[in-house]
Amino acid sequence: MKIGNRENVSPQKFFEGKVVKRILIGEKDGAPGFTMRLFTLQPGASTPYHNHSWEHEVFVLEGKLKIRSKDGEEVIESGSFVFVEPDEEHQFVNIDDRPSSFICVVPNYGEQ
């Protein structure tokens, strides 16, 4: 069993530090199938609009996000969850005036 705190996990910073990713649980911890990641987006920050062959399971912890897909845009906030299917185009945009964060679970091969 692994018990931890996000504050003790080294952050990976992207886009001039406006997007921060922490790998909370993954292969290095002995997790055989999935990686749990915590993303924090500063106000106005976004992930790239992209797609890939693996799924995502996302749970919004705090803030308000706009999700873009080929089908349009939808606003979600704290308590919302999202399933992003394999090969589905997607983007997360923080539209709140404070940081927004979400848990994102992917298969281990998706974290490479």
mmCIF file of N, CA and C in Angstrom:
data_model
loop_
_atom_site.group_PDB
_atom_site.id
_atom_site.type_symbol
_atom_site.label_atom_id
_atom_site.label_comp_id
_atom_site.label_asym_id
_atom_site.label_seq_id
_atom_site.Cartn_x
_atom_site.Cartn_y
_atom_site.Cartn_z
ATOM 1 N N MET A 1 0.850 -1.186 0.000
ATOM 2 C CA MET A 1 0.000 0.000 0.000
ATOM 3 C C MET A 1 0.890 1.242 0.000
ATOM 4 N N LYS A 2 0.471 2.229 -0.740
ATOM 5 C CA LYS A 2 1.179 3.511 -0.753
ATOM 6 C C LYS A 2 0.211 4.571 -0.255
ATOM 7 N N ILE A 3 0.676 5.364 0.673
ATOM 8 C CA ILE A 3 -0.088 6.508 1.169
ATOM 9 C C ILE A 3 0.810 7.723 1.001
ATOM 10 N N GLY A 4 0.277 8.782 0.446
ATOM 11 C CA GLY A 4 1.096 9.956 0.221
ATOM 12 C C GLY A 4 0.290 11.228 0.264
ATOM 13 N N ASN A 5 0.970 12.325 0.015
ATOM 14 C CA ASN A 5 0.366 13.646 -0.030
ATOM 15 C C ASN A 5 0.883 14.348 -1.270
ATOM 16 N N ARG A 6 0.006 15.001 -2.002
ATOM 17 C CA ARG A 6 0.400 15.642 -3.254
ATOM 18 C C ARG A 6 1.533 16.634 -3.074
ATOM 19 N N GLU A 7 1.625 17.242 -1.919
ATOM 20 C CA GLU A 7 2.685 18.229 -1.672
ATOM 21 C C GLU A 7 4.069 17.594 -1.643
ATOM 22 N N ASN A 8 4.135 16.274 -1.469
ATOM 23 C CA ASN A 8 5.416 15.573 -1.420
ATOM 24 C C ASN A 8 5.792 14.948 -2.760
ATOM 25 N N VAL A 9 5.019 15.228 -3.798
ATOM 26 C CA VAL A 9 5.283 14.695 -5.138
ATOM 27 C C VAL A 9 5.868 15.814 -5.995
ATOM 28 N N SER A 10 7.005 15.542 -6.614
ATOM 29 C CA SER A 10 7.673 16.557 -7.442
ATOM 30 C C SER A 10 6.786 16.977 -8.613
ATOM 31 N N PRO A 11 6.615 18.273 -8.783
ATOM 32 C CA PRO A 11 5.792 18.747 -9.900
ATOM 33 C C PRO A 11 6.578 18.777 -11.207
ATOM 34 N N GLN A 12 5.876 18.489 -12.294
ATOM 35 C CA GLN A 12 6.412 18.697 -13.633
ATOM 36 C C GLN A 12 5.679 19.906 -14.183
ATOM 37 N N LYS A 13 6.429 20.928 -14.580
ATOM 38 C CA LYS A 13 5.809 22.180 -15.019
ATOM 39 C C LYS A 13 5.898 22.325 -16.532
ATOM 40 N N PHE A 14 4.785 22.813 -17.110
ATOM 41 C CA PHE A 14 4.694 23.013 -18.551
ATOM 42 C C PHE A 14 4.149 24.405 -18.833
ATOM 43 N N PHE A 15 4.407 24.892 -20.018
ATOM 44 C CA PHE A 15 3.857 26.178 -20.466
ATOM 45 C C PHE A 15 4.138 27.282 -19.445
ATOM 46 N N GLU A 16 5.441 27.444 -19.189
ATOM 47 C CA GLU A 16 5.930 28.475 -18.270
ATOM 48 C C GLU A 16 5.344 28.335 -16.869
ATOM 49 N N GLY A 17 5.116 27.100 -16.448
ATOM 50 C CA GLY A 17 4.613 26.823 -15.108
ATOM 51 C C GLY A 17 3.122 27.002 -14.935
ATOM 52 N N LYS A 18 2.409 27.290 -16.019
ATOM 53 C CA LYS A 18 0.968 27.510 -15.914
ATOM 54 C C LYS A 18 0.179 26.203 -15.816
ATOM 55 N N VAL A 19 0.805 25.099 -16.232
ATOM 56 C CA VAL A 19 0.210 23.767 -16.100
ATOM 57 C C VAL A 19 1.198 22.918 -15.308
ATOM 58 N N VAL A 20 0.716 22.317 -14.223
ATOM 59 C CA VAL A 20 1.561 21.487 -13.368
ATOM 60 C C VAL A 20 0.962 20.096 -13.296
ATOM 61 N N LYS A 21 1.834 19.095 -13.484
ATOM 62 C CA LYS A 21 1.412 17.695 -13.399
ATOM 63 C C LYS A 21 2.213 17.018 -12.294
ATOM 64 N N ARG A 22 1.491 16.259 -11.467
ATOM 65 C CA ARG A 22 2.132 15.420 -10.461
ATOM 66 C C ARG A 22 1.662 13.981 -10.691
ATOM 67 N N ILE A 23 2.606 13.055 -10.801
ATOM 68 C CA ILE A 23 2.250 11.641 -10.909
ATOM 69 C C ILE A 23 2.124 11.111 -9.495
ATOM 70 N N LEU A 24 0.887 10.894 -9.064
ATOM 71 C CA LEU A 24 0.627 10.466 -7.693
ATOM 72 C C LEU A 24 0.897 8.977 -7.502
ATOM 73 N N ILE A 25 0.446 8.166 -8.454
ATOM 74 C CA ILE A 25 0.648 6.718 -8.405
ATOM 75 C C ILE A 25 0.906 6.236 -9.823
ATOM 76 N N GLY A 26 1.923 5.395 -9.985
ATOM 77 C CA GLY A 26 2.242 4.884 -11.302
ATOM 78 C C GLY A 26 3.079 3.630 -11.233
ATOM 79 N N GLU A 27 3.692 3.289 -12.345
ATOM 80 C CA GLU A 27 4.497 2.068 -12.426
ATOM 81 C C GLU A 27 5.616 2.039 -11.398
ATOM 82 N N LYS A 28 6.222 3.188 -11.134
ATOM 83 C CA LYS A 28 7.325 3.223 -10.160
ATOM 84 C C LYS A 28 6.866 2.823 -8.765
ATOM 85 N N ASP A 29 5.567 2.895 -8.527
ATOM 86 C CA ASP A 29 4.999 2.512 -7.236
ATOM 87 C C ASP A 29 4.509 1.070 -7.246
ATOM 88 N N GLY A 30 4.692 0.388 -8.368
ATOM 89 C CA GLY A 30 4.245 -0.989 -8.490
ATOM 90 C C GLY A 30 2.830 -1.129 -9.030
ATOM 91 N N ALA A 31 2.215 -0.024 -9.463
ATOM 92 C CA ALA A 31 0.865 -0.086 -10.032
ATOM 93 C C ALA A 31 0.960 -0.761 -11.404
ATOM 94 N N PRO A 32 0.347 -1.931 -11.577
ATOM 95 C CA PRO A 32 0.540 -2.679 -12.818
ATOM 96 C C PRO A 32 -0.246 -2.169 -14.016
ATOM 97 N N GLY A 33 -1.332 -1.427 -13.797
ATOM 98 C CA GLY A 33 -2.173 -1.088 -14.935
ATOM 99 C C GLY A 33 -2.395 0.377 -15.197
ATOM 100 N N PHE A 34 -2.466 1.205 -14.151
ATOM 101 C CA PHE A 34 -2.902 2.583 -14.324
ATOM 102 C C PHE A 34 -1.988 3.581 -13.619
ATOM 103 N N THR A 35 -2.002 4.808 -14.131
ATOM 104 C CA THR A 35 -1.278 5.926 -13.534
ATOM 105 C C THR A 35 -2.287 6.993 -13.149
ATOM 106 N N MET A 36 -2.181 7.455 -11.899
ATOM 107 C CA MET A 36 -3.039 8.540 -11.412
ATOM 108 C C MET A 36 -2.211 9.825 -11.382
ATOM 109 N N ARG A 37 -2.724 10.832 -12.090
ATOM 110 C CA ARG A 37 -2.017 12.107 -12.200
ATOM 111 C C ARG A 37 -2.904 13.226 -11.666
ATOM 112 N N LEU A 38 -2.271 14.232 -11.113
ATOM 113 C CA LEU A 38 -2.968 15.434 -10.644
ATOM 114 C C LEU A 38 -2.480 16.593 -11.495
ATOM 115 N N PHE A 39 -3.410 17.261 -12.166
ATOM 116 C CA PHE A 39 -3.089 18.442 -12.964
ATOM 117 C C PHE A 39 -3.638 19.677 -12.270
ATOM 118 N N THR A 40 -2.858 20.753 -12.271
ATOM 119 C CA THR A 40 -3.303 22.055 -11.797
ATOM 120 C C THR A 40 -3.055 23.059 -12.906
ATOM 121 N N LEU A 41 -4.093 23.764 -13.301
ATOM 122 C CA LEU A 41 -4.011 24.770 -14.360
ATOM 123 C C LEU A 41 -4.264 26.136 -13.749
ATOM 124 N N GLN A 42 -3.386 27.063 -14.019
ATOM 125 C CA GLN A 42 -3.572 28.435 -13.569
ATOM 126 C C GLN A 42 -4.686 29.092 -14.396
ATOM 127 N N PRO A 43 -5.251 30.192 -13.922
ATOM 128 C CA PRO A 43 -6.311 30.870 -14.684
ATOM 129 C C PRO A 43 -5.870 31.134 -16.126
ATOM 130 N N GLY A 44 -6.720 30.759 -17.068
ATOM 131 C CA GLY A 44 -6.439 30.969 -18.486
ATOM 132 C C GLY A 44 -5.578 29.903 -19.130
ATOM 133 N N ALA A 45 -4.965 29.025 -18.338
ATOM 134 C CA ALA A 45 -4.076 27.992 -18.881
ATOM 135 C C ALA A 45 -4.890 26.843 -19.459
ATOM 136 N N SER A 46 -4.256 26.085 -20.352
ATOM 137 C CA SER A 46 -4.929 24.947 -20.961
ATOM 138 C C SER A 46 -3.938 23.851 -21.309
ATOM 139 N N THR A 47 -4.472 22.663 -21.466
ATOM 140 C CA THR A 47 -3.701 21.583 -22.050
ATOM 141 C C THR A 47 -3.783 21.750 -23.571
ATOM 142 N N PRO A 48 -2.912 21.109 -24.326
ATOM 143 C CA PRO A 48 -3.021 21.201 -25.787
ATOM 144 C C PRO A 48 -4.295 20.507 -26.280
ATOM 145 N N TYR A 49 -4.791 20.934 -27.418
ATOM 146 C CA TYR A 49 -5.892 20.228 -28.074
ATOM 147 C C TYR A 49 -5.253 19.053 -28.797
ATOM 148 N N HIS A 50 -5.590 17.829 -28.379
ATOM 149 C CA HIS A 50 -4.883 16.659 -28.890
ATOM 150 C C HIS A 50 -5.739 15.402 -28.765
ATOM 151 N N ASN A 51 -5.200 14.301 -29.270
ATOM 152 C CA ASN A 51 -5.810 12.997 -29.084
ATOM 153 C C ASN A 51 -4.703 11.956 -29.023
ATOM 154 N N HIS A 52 -5.040 10.771 -28.538
ATOM 155 C CA HIS A 52 -4.111 9.653 -28.445
ATOM 156 C C HIS A 52 -4.905 8.368 -28.286
ATOM 157 N N SER A 53 -4.225 7.259 -28.306
ATOM 158 C CA SER A 53 -4.901 5.961 -28.385
ATOM 159 C C SER A 53 -5.405 5.430 -27.051
ATOM 160 N N TRP A 54 -5.187 6.143 -25.964
ATOM 161 C CA TRP A 54 -5.647 5.646 -24.670
ATOM 162 C C TRP A 54 -6.750 6.522 -24.091
ATOM 163 N N GLU A 55 -7.493 5.936 -23.177
ATOM 164 C CA GLU A 55 -8.592 6.626 -22.504
ATOM 165 C C GLU A 55 -8.091 7.461 -21.330
ATOM 166 N N HIS A 56 -8.945 8.373 -20.866
ATOM 167 C CA HIS A 56 -8.726 9.137 -19.623
ATOM 168 C C HIS A 56 -9.978 8.999 -18.773
ATOM 169 N N GLU A 57 -9.791 8.918 -17.475
ATOM 170 C CA GLU A 57 -10.873 9.129 -16.520
ATOM 171 C C GLU A 57 -10.473 10.343 -15.711
ATOM 172 N N VAL A 58 -11.325 11.358 -15.686
ATOM 173 C CA VAL A 58 -10.995 12.644 -15.074
ATOM 174 C C VAL A 58 -12.025 12.983 -14.005
ATOM 175 N N PHE A 59 -11.536 13.503 -12.868
ATOM 176 C CA PHE A 59 -12.414 13.995 -11.806
ATOM 177 C C PHE A 59 -11.931 15.378 -11.402
ATOM 178 N N VAL A 60 -12.813 16.376 -11.475
ATOM 179 C CA VAL A 60 -12.447 17.761 -11.158
ATOM 180 C C VAL A 60 -12.519 17.966 -9.645
ATOM 181 N N LEU A 61 -11.394 18.364 -9.066
ATOM 182 C CA LEU A 61 -11.312 18.603 -7.627
ATOM 183 C C LEU A 61 -11.719 20.014 -7.245
ATOM 184 N N GLU A 62 -11.251 20.983 -8.038
ATOM 185 C CA GLU A 62 -11.562 22.375 -7.730
ATOM 186 C C GLU A 62 -11.526 23.209 -8.998
ATOM 187 N N GLY A 63 -12.305 24.276 -8.992
ATOM 188 C CA GLY A 63 -12.303 25.209 -10.101
ATOM 189 C C GLY A 63 -13.359 24.921 -11.152
ATOM 190 N N LYS A 64 -13.190 25.610 -12.277
ATOM 191 C CA LYS A 64 -14.137 25.524 -13.396
ATOM 192 C C LYS A 64 -13.329 25.397 -14.675
ATOM 193 N N LEU A 65 -13.667 24.383 -15.473
ATOM 194 C CA LEU A 65 -12.945 24.088 -16.705
ATOM 195 C C LEU A 65 -13.893 24.048 -17.889
ATOM 196 N N LYS A 66 -13.374 24.442 -19.037
ATOM 197 C CA LYS A 66 -14.076 24.239 -20.300
ATOM 198 C C LYS A 66 -13.380 23.068 -20.982
ATOM 199 N N ILE A 67 -14.172 22.100 -21.423
ATOM 200 C CA ILE A 67 -13.631 20.975 -22.174
ATOM 201 C C ILE A 67 -13.997 21.169 -23.629
ATOM 202 N N ARG A 68 -12.989 21.145 -24.495
ATOM 203 C CA ARG A 68 -13.203 21.221 -25.932
ATOM 204 C C ARG A 68 -13.073 19.838 -26.529
ATOM 205 N N SER A 69 -13.934 19.535 -27.483
ATOM 206 C CA SER A 69 -13.841 18.302 -28.255
ATOM 207 C C SER A 69 -14.353 18.594 -29.654
ATOM 208 N N LYS A 70 -14.289 17.616 -30.526
ATOM 209 C CA LYS A 70 -14.788 17.832 -31.895
ATOM 210 C C LYS A 70 -16.282 18.100 -31.897
ATOM 211 N N ASP A 71 -16.964 17.728 -30.818
ATOM 212 C CA ASP A 71 -18.413 17.936 -30.715
ATOM 213 C C ASP A 71 -18.787 19.282 -30.109
ATOM 214 N N GLY A 72 -17.797 20.080 -29.705
ATOM 215 C CA GLY A 72 -18.089 21.389 -29.131
ATOM 216 C C GLY A 72 -17.384 21.604 -27.801
ATOM 217 N N GLU A 73 -17.999 22.430 -26.977
ATOM 218 C CA GLU A 73 -17.419 22.790 -25.688
ATOM 219 C C GLU A 73 -18.461 22.591 -24.595
ATOM 220 N N GLU A 74 -17.964 22.248 -23.406
ATOM 221 C CA GLU A 74 -18.843 22.115 -22.251
ATOM 222 C C GLU A 74 -18.090 22.585 -21.017
ATOM 223 N N VAL A 75 -18.785 23.256 -20.116
ATOM 224 C CA VAL A 75 -18.191 23.739 -18.874
ATOM 225 C C VAL A 75 -18.481 22.734 -17.769
ATOM 226 N N ILE A 76 -17.435 22.391 -17.031
ATOM 227 C CA ILE A 76 -17.570 21.504 -15.878
ATOM 228 C C ILE A 76 -16.893 22.165 -14.694
ATOM 229 N N GLU A 77 -17.243 21.717 -13.487
ATOM 230 C CA GLU A 77 -16.623 22.291 -12.297
ATOM 231 C C GLU A 77 -16.452 21.244 -11.224
ATOM 232 N N SER A 78 -15.989 21.667 -10.075
ATOM 233 C CA SER A 78 -15.702 20.787 -8.959
ATOM 234 C C SER A 78 -16.804 19.747 -8.782
ATOM 235 N N GLY A 79 -16.399 18.481 -8.676
ATOM 236 C CA GLY A 79 -17.345 17.385 -8.523
ATOM 237 C C GLY A 79 -17.722 16.701 -9.818
ATOM 238 N N SER A 80 -17.396 17.307 -10.954
ATOM 239 C CA SER A 80 -17.720 16.715 -12.260
ATOM 240 C C SER A 80 -16.696 15.639 -12.617
ATOM 241 N N PHE A 81 -17.123 14.695 -13.440
ATOM 242 C CA PHE A 81 -16.197 13.694 -13.962
ATOM 243 C C PHE A 81 -16.409 13.550 -15.457
ATOM 244 N N VAL A 82 -15.365 13.076 -16.133
ATOM 245 C CA VAL A 82 -15.356 12.990 -17.593
ATOM 246 C C VAL A 82 -14.661 11.696 -18.007
ATOM 247 N N PHE A 83 -15.217 11.034 -18.995
ATOM 248 C CA PHE A 83 -14.543 9.911 -19.645
ATOM 249 C C PHE A 83 -14.156 10.365 -21.045
ATOM 250 N N VAL A 84 -12.855 10.407 -21.319
ATOM 251 C CA VAL A 84 -12.345 10.743 -22.648
ATOM 252 C C VAL A 84 -11.980 9.426 -23.323
ATOM 253 N N GLU A 85 -12.676 9.123 -24.398
ATOM 254 C CA GLU A 85 -12.461 7.851 -25.091
ATOM 255 C C GLU A 85 -11.145 7.848 -25.863
ATOM 256 N N PRO A 86 -10.599 6.651 -26.136
ATOM 257 C CA PRO A 86 -9.397 6.576 -26.963
ATOM 258 C C PRO A 86 -9.610 7.287 -28.301
ATOM 259 N N ASP A 87 -8.610 8.001 -28.742
ATOM 260 C CA ASP A 87 -8.587 8.741 -30.010
ATOM 261 C C ASP A 87 -9.527 9.943 -30.063
ATOM 262 N N GLU A 88 -10.185 10.278 -28.970
ATOM 263 C CA GLU A 88 -11.074 11.442 -28.943
ATOM 264 C C GLU A 88 -10.250 12.724 -28.751
ATOM 265 N N GLU A 89 -10.470 13.704 -29.628
ATOM 266 C CA GLU A 89 -9.801 14.994 -29.493
ATOM 267 C C GLU A 89 -10.337 15.703 -28.259
ATOM 268 N N HIS A 90 -9.423 16.336 -27.479
ATOM 269 C CA HIS A 90 -9.855 16.972 -26.239
ATOM 270 C C HIS A 90 -8.858 18.033 -25.776
ATOM 271 N N GLN A 91 -9.364 18.932 -24.957
ATOM 272 C CA GLN A 91 -8.559 19.988 -24.349
ATOM 273 C C GLN A 91 -9.270 20.450 -23.077
ATOM 274 N N PHE A 92 -8.498 20.729 -22.039
ATOM 275 C CA PHE A 92 -9.019 21.278 -20.798
ATOM 276 C C PHE A 92 -8.519 22.710 -20.661
ATOM 277 N N VAL A 93 -9.423 23.654 -20.431
ATOM 278 C CA VAL A 93 -9.089 25.070 -20.318
ATOM 279 C C VAL A 93 -9.617 25.585 -18.982
ATOM 280 N N ASN A 94 -8.758 26.205 -18.190
ATOM 281 C CA ASN A 94 -9.212 26.784 -16.925
ATOM 282 C C ASN A 94 -9.878 28.125 -17.199
ATOM 283 N N ILE A 95 -11.179 28.198 -16.952
ATOM 284 C CA ILE A 95 -11.921 29.445 -17.167
ATOM 285 C C ILE A 95 -12.271 30.113 -15.839
ATOM 286 N N ASP A 96 -11.691 29.620 -14.755
ATOM 287 C CA ASP A 96 -11.922 30.192 -13.429
ATOM 288 C C ASP A 96 -10.908 31.307 -13.182
ATOM 289 N N ASP A 97 -11.159 32.115 -12.166
ATOM 290 C CA ASP A 97 -10.209 33.177 -11.815
ATOM 291 C C ASP A 97 -9.226 32.717 -10.742
ATOM 292 N N ARG A 98 -9.207 31.426 -10.499
ATOM 293 C CA ARG A 98 -8.257 30.818 -9.553
ATOM 294 C C ARG A 98 -7.794 29.496 -10.154
ATOM 295 N N PRO A 99 -6.762 28.869 -9.595
ATOM 296 C CA PRO A 99 -6.315 27.586 -10.149
ATOM 297 C C PRO A 99 -7.426 26.545 -10.123
ATOM 298 N N SER A 100 -7.430 25.694 -11.130
ATOM 299 C CA SER A 100 -8.330 24.549 -11.211
ATOM 300 C C SER A 100 -7.480 23.286 -11.217
ATOM 301 N N SER A 101 -7.974 22.240 -10.575
ATOM 302 C CA SER A 101 -7.209 20.994 -10.541
ATOM 303 C C SER A 101 -8.116 19.805 -10.789
ATOM 304 N N PHE A 102 -7.519 18.768 -11.373
ATOM 305 C CA PHE A 102 -8.268 17.552 -11.641
ATOM 306 C C PHE A 102 -7.353 16.341 -11.586
ATOM 307 N N ILE A 103 -7.947 15.218 -11.190
ATOM 308 C CA ILE A 103 -7.278 13.921 -11.224
ATOM 309 C C ILE A 103 -7.521 13.341 -12.613
ATOM 310 N N CYS A 104 -6.486 12.770 -13.197
ATOM 311 C CA CYS A 104 -6.591 12.142 -14.504
ATOM 312 C C CYS A 104 -5.931 10.764 -14.413
ATOM 313 N N VAL A 105 -6.706 9.715 -14.660
ATOM 314 C CA VAL A 105 -6.201 8.342 -14.622
ATOM 315 C C VAL A 105 -6.082 7.830 -16.045
ATOM 316 N N VAL A 106 -4.918 7.276 -16.370
ATOM 317 C CA VAL A 106 -4.664 6.721 -17.697
ATOM 318 C C VAL A 106 -3.985 5.355 -17.549
ATOM 319 N N PRO A 107 -4.069 4.511 -18.574
ATOM 320 C CA PRO A 107 -3.288 3.263 -18.540
ATOM 321 C C PRO A 107 -1.798 3.603 -18.469
ATOM 322 N N ASN A 108 -1.019 2.751 -17.852
ATOM 323 C CA ASN A 108 0.412 3.046 -17.719
ATOM 324 C C ASN A 108 1.077 3.341 -19.055
ATOM 325 N N TYR A 109 0.700 2.657 -20.114
ATOM 326 C CA TYR A 109 1.336 2.923 -21.408
ATOM 327 C C TYR A 109 1.015 4.323 -21.918
ATOM 328 N N GLY A 110 -0.043 4.956 -21.388
ATOM 329 C CA GLY A 110 -0.386 6.321 -21.771
ATOM 330 C C GLY A 110 0.452 7.384 -21.094
ATOM 331 N N GLU A 111 1.180 7.015 -20.072
ATOM 332 C CA GLU A 111 1.998 7.987 -19.341
ATOM 333 C C GLU A 111 3.381 8.128 -19.959
ATOM 334 N N GLN A 112 3.740 7.290 -20.884
ATOM 335 C CA GLN A 112 5.091 7.321 -21.457
ATOM 336 C C GLN A 112 5.295 8.493 -22.366
#
